[in-house]
PDB file of C-alpha atoms and ligand atoms in Angstrom:
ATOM      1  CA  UNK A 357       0.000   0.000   0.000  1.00 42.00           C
ATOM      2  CA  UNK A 358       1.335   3.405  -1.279  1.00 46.00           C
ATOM      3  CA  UNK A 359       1.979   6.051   1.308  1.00 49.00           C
ATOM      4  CA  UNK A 360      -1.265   8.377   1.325  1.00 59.00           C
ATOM      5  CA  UNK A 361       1.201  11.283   2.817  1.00 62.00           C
ATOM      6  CA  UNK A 362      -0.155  14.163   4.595  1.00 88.00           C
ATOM      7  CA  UNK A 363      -3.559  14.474   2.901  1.00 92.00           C
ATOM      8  CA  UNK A 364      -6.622  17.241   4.706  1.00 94.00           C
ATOM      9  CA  UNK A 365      -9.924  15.572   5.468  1.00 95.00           C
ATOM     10  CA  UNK A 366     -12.527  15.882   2.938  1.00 94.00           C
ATOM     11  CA  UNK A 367     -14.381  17.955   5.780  1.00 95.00           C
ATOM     12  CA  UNK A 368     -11.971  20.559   6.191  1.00 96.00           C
ATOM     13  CA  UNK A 369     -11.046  21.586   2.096  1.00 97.00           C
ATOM     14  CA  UNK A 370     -12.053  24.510   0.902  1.00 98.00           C
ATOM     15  CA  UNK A 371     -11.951  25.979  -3.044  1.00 98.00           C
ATOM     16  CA  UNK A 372     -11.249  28.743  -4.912  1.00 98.00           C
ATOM     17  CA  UNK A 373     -12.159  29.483  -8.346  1.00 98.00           C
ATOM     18  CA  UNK A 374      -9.418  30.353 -10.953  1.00 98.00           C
ATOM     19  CA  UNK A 375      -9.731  30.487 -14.735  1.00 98.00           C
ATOM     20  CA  UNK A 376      -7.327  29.052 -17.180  1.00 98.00           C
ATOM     21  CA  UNK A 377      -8.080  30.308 -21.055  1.00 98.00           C
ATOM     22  CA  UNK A 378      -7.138  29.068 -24.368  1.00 97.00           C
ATOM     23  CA  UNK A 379      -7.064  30.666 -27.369  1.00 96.00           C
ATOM     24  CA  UNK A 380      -6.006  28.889 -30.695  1.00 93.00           C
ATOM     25  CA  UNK A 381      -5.533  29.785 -34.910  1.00 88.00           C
ATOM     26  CA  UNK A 382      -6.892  27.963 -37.558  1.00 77.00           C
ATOM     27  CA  UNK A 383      -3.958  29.135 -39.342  1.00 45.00           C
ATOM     28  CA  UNK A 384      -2.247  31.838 -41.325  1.00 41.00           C
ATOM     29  CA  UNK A 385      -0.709  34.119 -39.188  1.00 39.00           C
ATOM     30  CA  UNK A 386      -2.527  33.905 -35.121  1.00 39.00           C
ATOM     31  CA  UNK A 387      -3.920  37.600 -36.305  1.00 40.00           C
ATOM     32  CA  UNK A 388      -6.061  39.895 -35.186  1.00 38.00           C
ATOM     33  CA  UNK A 389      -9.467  38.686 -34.863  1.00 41.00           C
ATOM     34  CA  UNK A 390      -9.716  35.359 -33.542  1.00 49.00           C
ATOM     35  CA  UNK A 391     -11.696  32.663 -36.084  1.00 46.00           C
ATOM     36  CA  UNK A 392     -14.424  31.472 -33.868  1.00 46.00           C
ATOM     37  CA  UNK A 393     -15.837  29.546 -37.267  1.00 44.00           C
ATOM     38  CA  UNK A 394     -13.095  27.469 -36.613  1.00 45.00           C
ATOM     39  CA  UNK A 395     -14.275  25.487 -33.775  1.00 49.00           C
ATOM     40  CA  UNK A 396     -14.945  22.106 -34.428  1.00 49.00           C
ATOM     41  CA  UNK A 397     -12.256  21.995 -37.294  1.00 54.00           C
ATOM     42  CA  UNK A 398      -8.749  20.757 -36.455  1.00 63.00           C
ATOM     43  CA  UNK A 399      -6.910  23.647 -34.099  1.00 73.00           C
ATOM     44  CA  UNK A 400      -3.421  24.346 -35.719  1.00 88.00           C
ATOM     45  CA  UNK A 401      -2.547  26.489 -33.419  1.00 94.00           C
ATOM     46  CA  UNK A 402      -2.392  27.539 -29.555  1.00 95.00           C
ATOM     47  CA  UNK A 403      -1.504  30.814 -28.079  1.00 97.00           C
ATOM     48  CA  UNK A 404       0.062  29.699 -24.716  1.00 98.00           C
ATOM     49  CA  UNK A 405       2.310  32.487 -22.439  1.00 98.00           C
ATOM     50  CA  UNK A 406       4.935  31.879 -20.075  1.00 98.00           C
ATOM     51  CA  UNK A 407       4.355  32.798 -17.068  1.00 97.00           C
ATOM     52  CA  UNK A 408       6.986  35.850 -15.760  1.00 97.00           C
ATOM     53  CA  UNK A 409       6.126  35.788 -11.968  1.00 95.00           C
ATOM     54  CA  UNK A 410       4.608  34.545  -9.021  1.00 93.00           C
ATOM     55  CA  UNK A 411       2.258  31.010  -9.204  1.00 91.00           C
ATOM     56  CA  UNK A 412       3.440  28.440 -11.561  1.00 92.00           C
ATOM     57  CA  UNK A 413       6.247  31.223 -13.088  1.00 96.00           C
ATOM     58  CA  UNK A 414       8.705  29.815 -15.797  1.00 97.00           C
ATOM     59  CA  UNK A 415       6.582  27.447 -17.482  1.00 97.00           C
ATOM     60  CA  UNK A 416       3.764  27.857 -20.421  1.00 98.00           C
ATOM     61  CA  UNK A 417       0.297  28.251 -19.443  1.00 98.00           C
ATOM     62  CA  UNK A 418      -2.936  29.321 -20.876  1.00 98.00           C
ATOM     63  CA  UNK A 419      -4.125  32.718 -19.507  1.00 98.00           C
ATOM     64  CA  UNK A 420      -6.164  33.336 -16.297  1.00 98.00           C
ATOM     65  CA  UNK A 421      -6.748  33.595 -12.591  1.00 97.00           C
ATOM     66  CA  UNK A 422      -8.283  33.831  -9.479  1.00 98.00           C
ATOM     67  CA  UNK A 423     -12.019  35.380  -9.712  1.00 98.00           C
ATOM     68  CA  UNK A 424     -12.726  38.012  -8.247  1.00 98.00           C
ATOM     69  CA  UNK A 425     -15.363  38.754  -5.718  1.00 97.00           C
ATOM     70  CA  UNK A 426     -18.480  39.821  -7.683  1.00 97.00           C
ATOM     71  CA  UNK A 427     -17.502  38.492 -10.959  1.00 98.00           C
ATOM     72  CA  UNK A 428     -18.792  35.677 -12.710  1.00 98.00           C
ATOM     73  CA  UNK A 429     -16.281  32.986 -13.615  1.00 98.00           C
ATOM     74  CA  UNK A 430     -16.459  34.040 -17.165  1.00 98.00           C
ATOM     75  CA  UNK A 431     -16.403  37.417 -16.502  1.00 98.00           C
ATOM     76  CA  UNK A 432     -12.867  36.660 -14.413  1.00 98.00           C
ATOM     77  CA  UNK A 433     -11.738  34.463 -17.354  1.00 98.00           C
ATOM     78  CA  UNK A 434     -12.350  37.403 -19.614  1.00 98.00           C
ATOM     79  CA  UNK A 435     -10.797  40.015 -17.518  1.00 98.00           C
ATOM     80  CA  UNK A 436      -7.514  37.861 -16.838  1.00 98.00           C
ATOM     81  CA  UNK A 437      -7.046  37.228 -20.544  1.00 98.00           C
ATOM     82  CA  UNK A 438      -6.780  40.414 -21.336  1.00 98.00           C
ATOM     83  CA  UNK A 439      -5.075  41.807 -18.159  1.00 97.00           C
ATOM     84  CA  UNK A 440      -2.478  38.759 -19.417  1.00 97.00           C
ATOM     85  CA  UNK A 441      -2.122  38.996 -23.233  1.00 97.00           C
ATOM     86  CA  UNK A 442      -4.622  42.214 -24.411  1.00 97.00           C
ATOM     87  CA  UNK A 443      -6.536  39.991 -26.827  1.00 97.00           C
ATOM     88  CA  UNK A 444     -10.307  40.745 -25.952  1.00 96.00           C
ATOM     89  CA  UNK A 445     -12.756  37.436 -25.941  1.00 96.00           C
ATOM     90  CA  UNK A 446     -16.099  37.831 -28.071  1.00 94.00           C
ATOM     91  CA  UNK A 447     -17.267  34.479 -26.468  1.00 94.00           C
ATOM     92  CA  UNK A 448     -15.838  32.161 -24.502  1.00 95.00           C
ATOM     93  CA  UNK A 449     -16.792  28.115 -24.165  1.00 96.00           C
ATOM     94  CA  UNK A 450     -16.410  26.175 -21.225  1.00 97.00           C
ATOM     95  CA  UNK A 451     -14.022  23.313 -21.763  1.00 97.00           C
ATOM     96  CA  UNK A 452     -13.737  21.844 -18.294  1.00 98.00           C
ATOM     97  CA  UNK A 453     -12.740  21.637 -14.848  1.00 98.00           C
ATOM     98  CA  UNK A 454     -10.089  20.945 -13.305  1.00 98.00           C
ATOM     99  CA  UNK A 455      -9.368  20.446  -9.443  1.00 98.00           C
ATOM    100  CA  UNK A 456      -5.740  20.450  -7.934  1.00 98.00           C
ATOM    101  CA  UNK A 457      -5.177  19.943  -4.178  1.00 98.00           C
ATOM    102  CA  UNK A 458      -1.903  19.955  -2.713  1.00 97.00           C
ATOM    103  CA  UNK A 459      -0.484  17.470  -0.110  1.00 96.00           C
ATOM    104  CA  UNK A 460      -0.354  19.131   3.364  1.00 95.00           C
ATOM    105  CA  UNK A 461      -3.191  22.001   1.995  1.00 97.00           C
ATOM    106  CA  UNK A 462      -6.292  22.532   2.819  1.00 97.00           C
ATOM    107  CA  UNK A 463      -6.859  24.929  -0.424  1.00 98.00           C
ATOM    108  CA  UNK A 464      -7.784  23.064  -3.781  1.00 98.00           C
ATOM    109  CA  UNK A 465      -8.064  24.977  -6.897  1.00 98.00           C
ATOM    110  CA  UNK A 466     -11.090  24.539  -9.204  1.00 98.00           C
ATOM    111  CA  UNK A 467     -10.031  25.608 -12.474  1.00 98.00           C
ATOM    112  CA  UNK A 468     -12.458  26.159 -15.040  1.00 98.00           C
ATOM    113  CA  UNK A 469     -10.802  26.121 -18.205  1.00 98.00           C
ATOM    114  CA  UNK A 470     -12.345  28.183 -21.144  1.00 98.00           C
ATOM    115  CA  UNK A 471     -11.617  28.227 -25.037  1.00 96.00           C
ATOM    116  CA  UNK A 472     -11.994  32.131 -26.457  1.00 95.00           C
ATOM    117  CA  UNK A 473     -14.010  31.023 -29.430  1.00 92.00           C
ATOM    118  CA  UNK A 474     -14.058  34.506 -30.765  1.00 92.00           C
ATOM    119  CA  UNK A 475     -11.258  37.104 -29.619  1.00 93.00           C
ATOM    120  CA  UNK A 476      -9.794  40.184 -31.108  1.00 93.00           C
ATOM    121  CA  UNK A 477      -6.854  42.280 -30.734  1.00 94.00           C
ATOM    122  CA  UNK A 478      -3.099  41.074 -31.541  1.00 93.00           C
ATOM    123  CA  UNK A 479      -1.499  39.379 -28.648  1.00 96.00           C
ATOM    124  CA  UNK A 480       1.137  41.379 -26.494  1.00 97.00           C
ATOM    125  CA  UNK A 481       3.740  40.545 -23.026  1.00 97.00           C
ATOM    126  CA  UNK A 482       2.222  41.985 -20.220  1.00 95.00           C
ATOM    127  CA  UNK A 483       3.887  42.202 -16.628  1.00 95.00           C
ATOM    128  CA  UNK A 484       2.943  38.559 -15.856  1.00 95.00           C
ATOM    129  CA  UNK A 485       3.117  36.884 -19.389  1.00 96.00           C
ATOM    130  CA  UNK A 486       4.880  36.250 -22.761  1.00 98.00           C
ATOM    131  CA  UNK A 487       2.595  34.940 -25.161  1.00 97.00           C
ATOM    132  CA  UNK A 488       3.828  32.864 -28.172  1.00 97.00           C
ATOM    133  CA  UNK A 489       1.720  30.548 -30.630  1.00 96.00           C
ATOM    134  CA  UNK A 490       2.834  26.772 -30.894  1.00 96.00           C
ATOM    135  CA  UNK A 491       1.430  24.331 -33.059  1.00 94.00           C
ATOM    136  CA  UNK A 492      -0.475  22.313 -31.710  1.00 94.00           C
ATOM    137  CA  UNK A 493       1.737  19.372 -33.096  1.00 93.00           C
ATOM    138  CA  UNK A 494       4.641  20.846 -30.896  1.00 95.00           C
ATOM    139  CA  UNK A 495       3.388  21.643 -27.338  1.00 97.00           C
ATOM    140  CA  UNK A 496       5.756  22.480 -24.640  1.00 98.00           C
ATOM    141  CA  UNK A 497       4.223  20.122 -21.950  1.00 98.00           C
ATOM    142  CA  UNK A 498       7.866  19.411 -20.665  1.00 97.00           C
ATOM    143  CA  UNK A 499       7.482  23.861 -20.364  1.00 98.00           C
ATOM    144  CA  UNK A 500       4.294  23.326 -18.489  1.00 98.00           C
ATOM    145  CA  UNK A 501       2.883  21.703 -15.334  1.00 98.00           C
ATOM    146  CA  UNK A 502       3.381  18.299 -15.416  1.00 98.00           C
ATOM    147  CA  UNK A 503      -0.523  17.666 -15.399  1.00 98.00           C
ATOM    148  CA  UNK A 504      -1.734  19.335 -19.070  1.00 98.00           C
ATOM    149  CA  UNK A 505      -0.185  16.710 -20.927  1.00 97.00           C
ATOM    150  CA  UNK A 506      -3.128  14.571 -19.608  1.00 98.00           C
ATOM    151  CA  UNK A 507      -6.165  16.755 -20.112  1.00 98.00           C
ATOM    152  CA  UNK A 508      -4.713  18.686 -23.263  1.00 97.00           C
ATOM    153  CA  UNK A 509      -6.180  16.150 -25.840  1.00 96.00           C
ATOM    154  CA  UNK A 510      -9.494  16.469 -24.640  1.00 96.00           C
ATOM    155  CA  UNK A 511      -8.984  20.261 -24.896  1.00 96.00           C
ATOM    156  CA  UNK A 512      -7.735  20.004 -28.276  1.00 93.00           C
ATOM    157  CA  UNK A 513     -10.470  17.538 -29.610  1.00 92.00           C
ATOM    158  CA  UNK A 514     -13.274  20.284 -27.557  1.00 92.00           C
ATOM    159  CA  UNK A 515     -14.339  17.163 -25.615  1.00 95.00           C
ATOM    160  CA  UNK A 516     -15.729  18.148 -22.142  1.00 97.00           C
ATOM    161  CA  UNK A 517     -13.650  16.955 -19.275  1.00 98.00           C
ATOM    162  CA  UNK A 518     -13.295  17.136 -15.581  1.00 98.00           C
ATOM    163  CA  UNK A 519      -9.882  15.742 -13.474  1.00 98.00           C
ATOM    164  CA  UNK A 520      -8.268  15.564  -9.890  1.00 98.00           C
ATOM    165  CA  UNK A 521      -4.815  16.088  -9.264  1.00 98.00           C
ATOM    166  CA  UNK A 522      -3.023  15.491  -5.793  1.00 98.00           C
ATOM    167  CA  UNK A 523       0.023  17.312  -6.091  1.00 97.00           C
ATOM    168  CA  UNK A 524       3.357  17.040  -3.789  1.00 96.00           C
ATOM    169  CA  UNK A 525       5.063  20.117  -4.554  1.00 95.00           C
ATOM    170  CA  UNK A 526       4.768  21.588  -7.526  1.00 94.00           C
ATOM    171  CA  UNK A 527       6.062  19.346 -10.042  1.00 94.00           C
ATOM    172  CA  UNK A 528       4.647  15.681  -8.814  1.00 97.00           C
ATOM    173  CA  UNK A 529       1.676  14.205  -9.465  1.00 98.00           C
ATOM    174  CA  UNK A 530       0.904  11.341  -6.496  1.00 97.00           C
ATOM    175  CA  UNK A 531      -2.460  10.597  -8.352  1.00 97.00           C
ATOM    176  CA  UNK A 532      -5.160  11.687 -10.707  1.00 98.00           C
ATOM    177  CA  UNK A 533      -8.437  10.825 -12.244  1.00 98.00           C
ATOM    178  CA  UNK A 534      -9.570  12.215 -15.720  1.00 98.00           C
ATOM    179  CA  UNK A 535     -12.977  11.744 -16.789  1.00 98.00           C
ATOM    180  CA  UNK A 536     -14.900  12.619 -20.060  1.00 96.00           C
ATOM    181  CA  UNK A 537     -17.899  15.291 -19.173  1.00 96.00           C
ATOM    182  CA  UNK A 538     -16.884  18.918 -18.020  1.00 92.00           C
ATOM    183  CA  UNK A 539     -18.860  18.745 -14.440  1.00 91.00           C
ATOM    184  CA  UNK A 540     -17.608  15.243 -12.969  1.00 95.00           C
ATOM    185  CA  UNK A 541     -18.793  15.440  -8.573  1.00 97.00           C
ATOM    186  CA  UNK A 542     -15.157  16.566  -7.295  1.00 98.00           C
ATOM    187  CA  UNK A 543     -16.064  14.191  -4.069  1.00 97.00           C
ATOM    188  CA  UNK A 544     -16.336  11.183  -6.407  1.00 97.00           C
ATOM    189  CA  UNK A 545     -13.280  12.139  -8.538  1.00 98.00           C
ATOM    190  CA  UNK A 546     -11.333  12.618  -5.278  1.00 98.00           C
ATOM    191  CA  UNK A 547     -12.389   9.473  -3.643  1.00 97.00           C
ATOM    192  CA  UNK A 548     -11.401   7.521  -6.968  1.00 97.00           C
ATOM    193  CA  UNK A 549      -7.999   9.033  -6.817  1.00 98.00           C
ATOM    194  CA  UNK A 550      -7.424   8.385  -3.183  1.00 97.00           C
ATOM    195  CA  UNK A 551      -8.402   4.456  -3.734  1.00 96.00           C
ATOM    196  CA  UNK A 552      -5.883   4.618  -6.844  1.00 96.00           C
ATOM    197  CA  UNK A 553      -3.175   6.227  -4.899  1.00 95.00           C
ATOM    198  CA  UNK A 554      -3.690   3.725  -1.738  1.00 92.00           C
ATOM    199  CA  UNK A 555      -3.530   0.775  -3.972  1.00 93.00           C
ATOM    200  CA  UNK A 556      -0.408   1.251  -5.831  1.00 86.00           C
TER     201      UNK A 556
HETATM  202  N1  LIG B1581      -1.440  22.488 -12.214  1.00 67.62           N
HETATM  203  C1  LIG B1581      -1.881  23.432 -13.064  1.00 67.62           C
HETATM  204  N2  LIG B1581      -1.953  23.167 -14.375  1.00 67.62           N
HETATM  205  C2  LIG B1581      -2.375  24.099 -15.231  1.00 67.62           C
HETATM  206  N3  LIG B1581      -2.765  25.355 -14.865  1.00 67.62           N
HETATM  207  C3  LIG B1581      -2.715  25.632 -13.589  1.00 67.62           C
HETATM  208  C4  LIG B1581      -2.279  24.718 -12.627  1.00 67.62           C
HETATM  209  N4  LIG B1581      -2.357  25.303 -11.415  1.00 67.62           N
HETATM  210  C5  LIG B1581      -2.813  26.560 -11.609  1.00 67.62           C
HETATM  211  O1  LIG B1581      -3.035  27.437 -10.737  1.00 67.62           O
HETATM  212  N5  LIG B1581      -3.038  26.746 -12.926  1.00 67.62           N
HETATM  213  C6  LIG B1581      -3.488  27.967 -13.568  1.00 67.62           C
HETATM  214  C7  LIG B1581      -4.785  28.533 -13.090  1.00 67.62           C
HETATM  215  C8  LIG B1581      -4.575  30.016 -13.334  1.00 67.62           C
HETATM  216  O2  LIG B1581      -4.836  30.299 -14.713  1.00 67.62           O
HETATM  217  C9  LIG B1581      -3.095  30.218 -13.101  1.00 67.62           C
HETATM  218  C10 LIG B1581      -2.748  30.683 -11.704  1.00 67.62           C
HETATM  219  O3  LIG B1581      -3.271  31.956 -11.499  1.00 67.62           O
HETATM  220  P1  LIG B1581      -2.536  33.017 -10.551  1.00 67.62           P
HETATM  221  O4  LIG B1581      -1.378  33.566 -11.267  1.00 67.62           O
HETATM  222  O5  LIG B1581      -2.289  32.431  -9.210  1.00 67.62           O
HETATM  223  O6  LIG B1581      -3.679  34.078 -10.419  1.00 67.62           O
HETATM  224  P2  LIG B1581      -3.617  35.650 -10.629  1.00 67.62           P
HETATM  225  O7  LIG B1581      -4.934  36.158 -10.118  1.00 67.62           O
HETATM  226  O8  LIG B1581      -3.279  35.982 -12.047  1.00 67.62           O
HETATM  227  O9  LIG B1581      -2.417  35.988  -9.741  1.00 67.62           O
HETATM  228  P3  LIG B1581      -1.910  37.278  -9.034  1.00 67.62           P
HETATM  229  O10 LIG B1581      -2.457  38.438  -9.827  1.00 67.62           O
HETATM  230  O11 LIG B1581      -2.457  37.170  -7.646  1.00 67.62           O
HETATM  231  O12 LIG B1581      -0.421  37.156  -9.119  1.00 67.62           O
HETATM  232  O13 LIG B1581      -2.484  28.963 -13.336  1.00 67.62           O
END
């Protein structure tokens, strides 16, 4: 039996709501106004910005961030896109959820992850991020957190998804759970993980 480390009762978590936004190009040149007529059709490519400072710095992200009180969670995910690369989202999808909870924390993070179906504006480096386009066929994950290679697929093929992550630190995973359908019970997901991780 694995060691289940210093894990919070499921009594005493809490959450707070971040945002994590994607924004990708059909093709040509990642331009000015997004092509929301696109969705559905093969994504060639993804805007992703590495992160300058603070929470999760050095490595490539999407954009986003907490919400903030009195905001919706798409009006956060809006806000922190632009605040982060100045493109301004027409409409935004929800993708999924995702919920990371850190060994020895009582915090998780429920991060509701959003494609910008329709955007405008050229992307720029603000304080907190340097945006650059990849194709999609050459993402960074060894540049990201070590938990997007799992979920980034279903993100790519716009396939609703919800997954747990127990992290210890910030770079290993001690189990997850990844399930198709973008509003999965984070009690069930969490339980799941916890049998996973006790069993290996
Ligand atoms: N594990 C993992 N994988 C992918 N993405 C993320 C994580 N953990 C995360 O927190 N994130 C995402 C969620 C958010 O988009 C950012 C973190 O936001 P943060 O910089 O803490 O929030 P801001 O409100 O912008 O921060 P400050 O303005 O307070 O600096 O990463």
């Amino acid at each position: 039996m694995a060691q289940q480390g210093n894990l919070t009762p499921a009594d005493e978590l809490w959450m707070k709501d971040l945002t994590l936004v994607f924004v990708f190009s059909g093709g040509g040149d990642g331009g000015d106004v997004g092509d929301g007529e696109g969705v559905g059709l093969p994504r060639k490519r993804v805007l992703l910005g590495m992160k300058k400072r603070g929470f999760g710095s050095d490595r490539f992200n999407g954009f986003g961030g907490k919400v903030e009180p009195g905001e919706t969670v798409e009006q956060g995910a809006v806000r922190e896109l632009k605040e982060e690369s100045f493109l301004d989202a027409q409409a935004m999808e929800p993708r999924g959820q995702i919920y990371f909870e850190f060994e020895g924390s009582p915090k998780v993070l429920h991060v509701h992850v959003f494609e910008a179906t329709a955007w405008t504006g050229d992307a720029a480096e603000s304080d907190e991020m340097r945006p650059e386009w990849f194709d999609v066929a050459s993402i960074p994950f060894d540049r990201m957190w070590a938990d997007d290679r799992f979920w980034f697929p279903r993100l790519l093929a716009a396939t609703p998804f919800t997954g747990y992550f127990l992290f210890r630190g910030e770079q290993t995973i001690l189990t997850h759970v990844l399930e198709d359908g973008g509003d999965v019970s984070f009690d069930r997901l969490r339980t799941t993980a916890l049998k996973q991780l006790q069993e290996q």
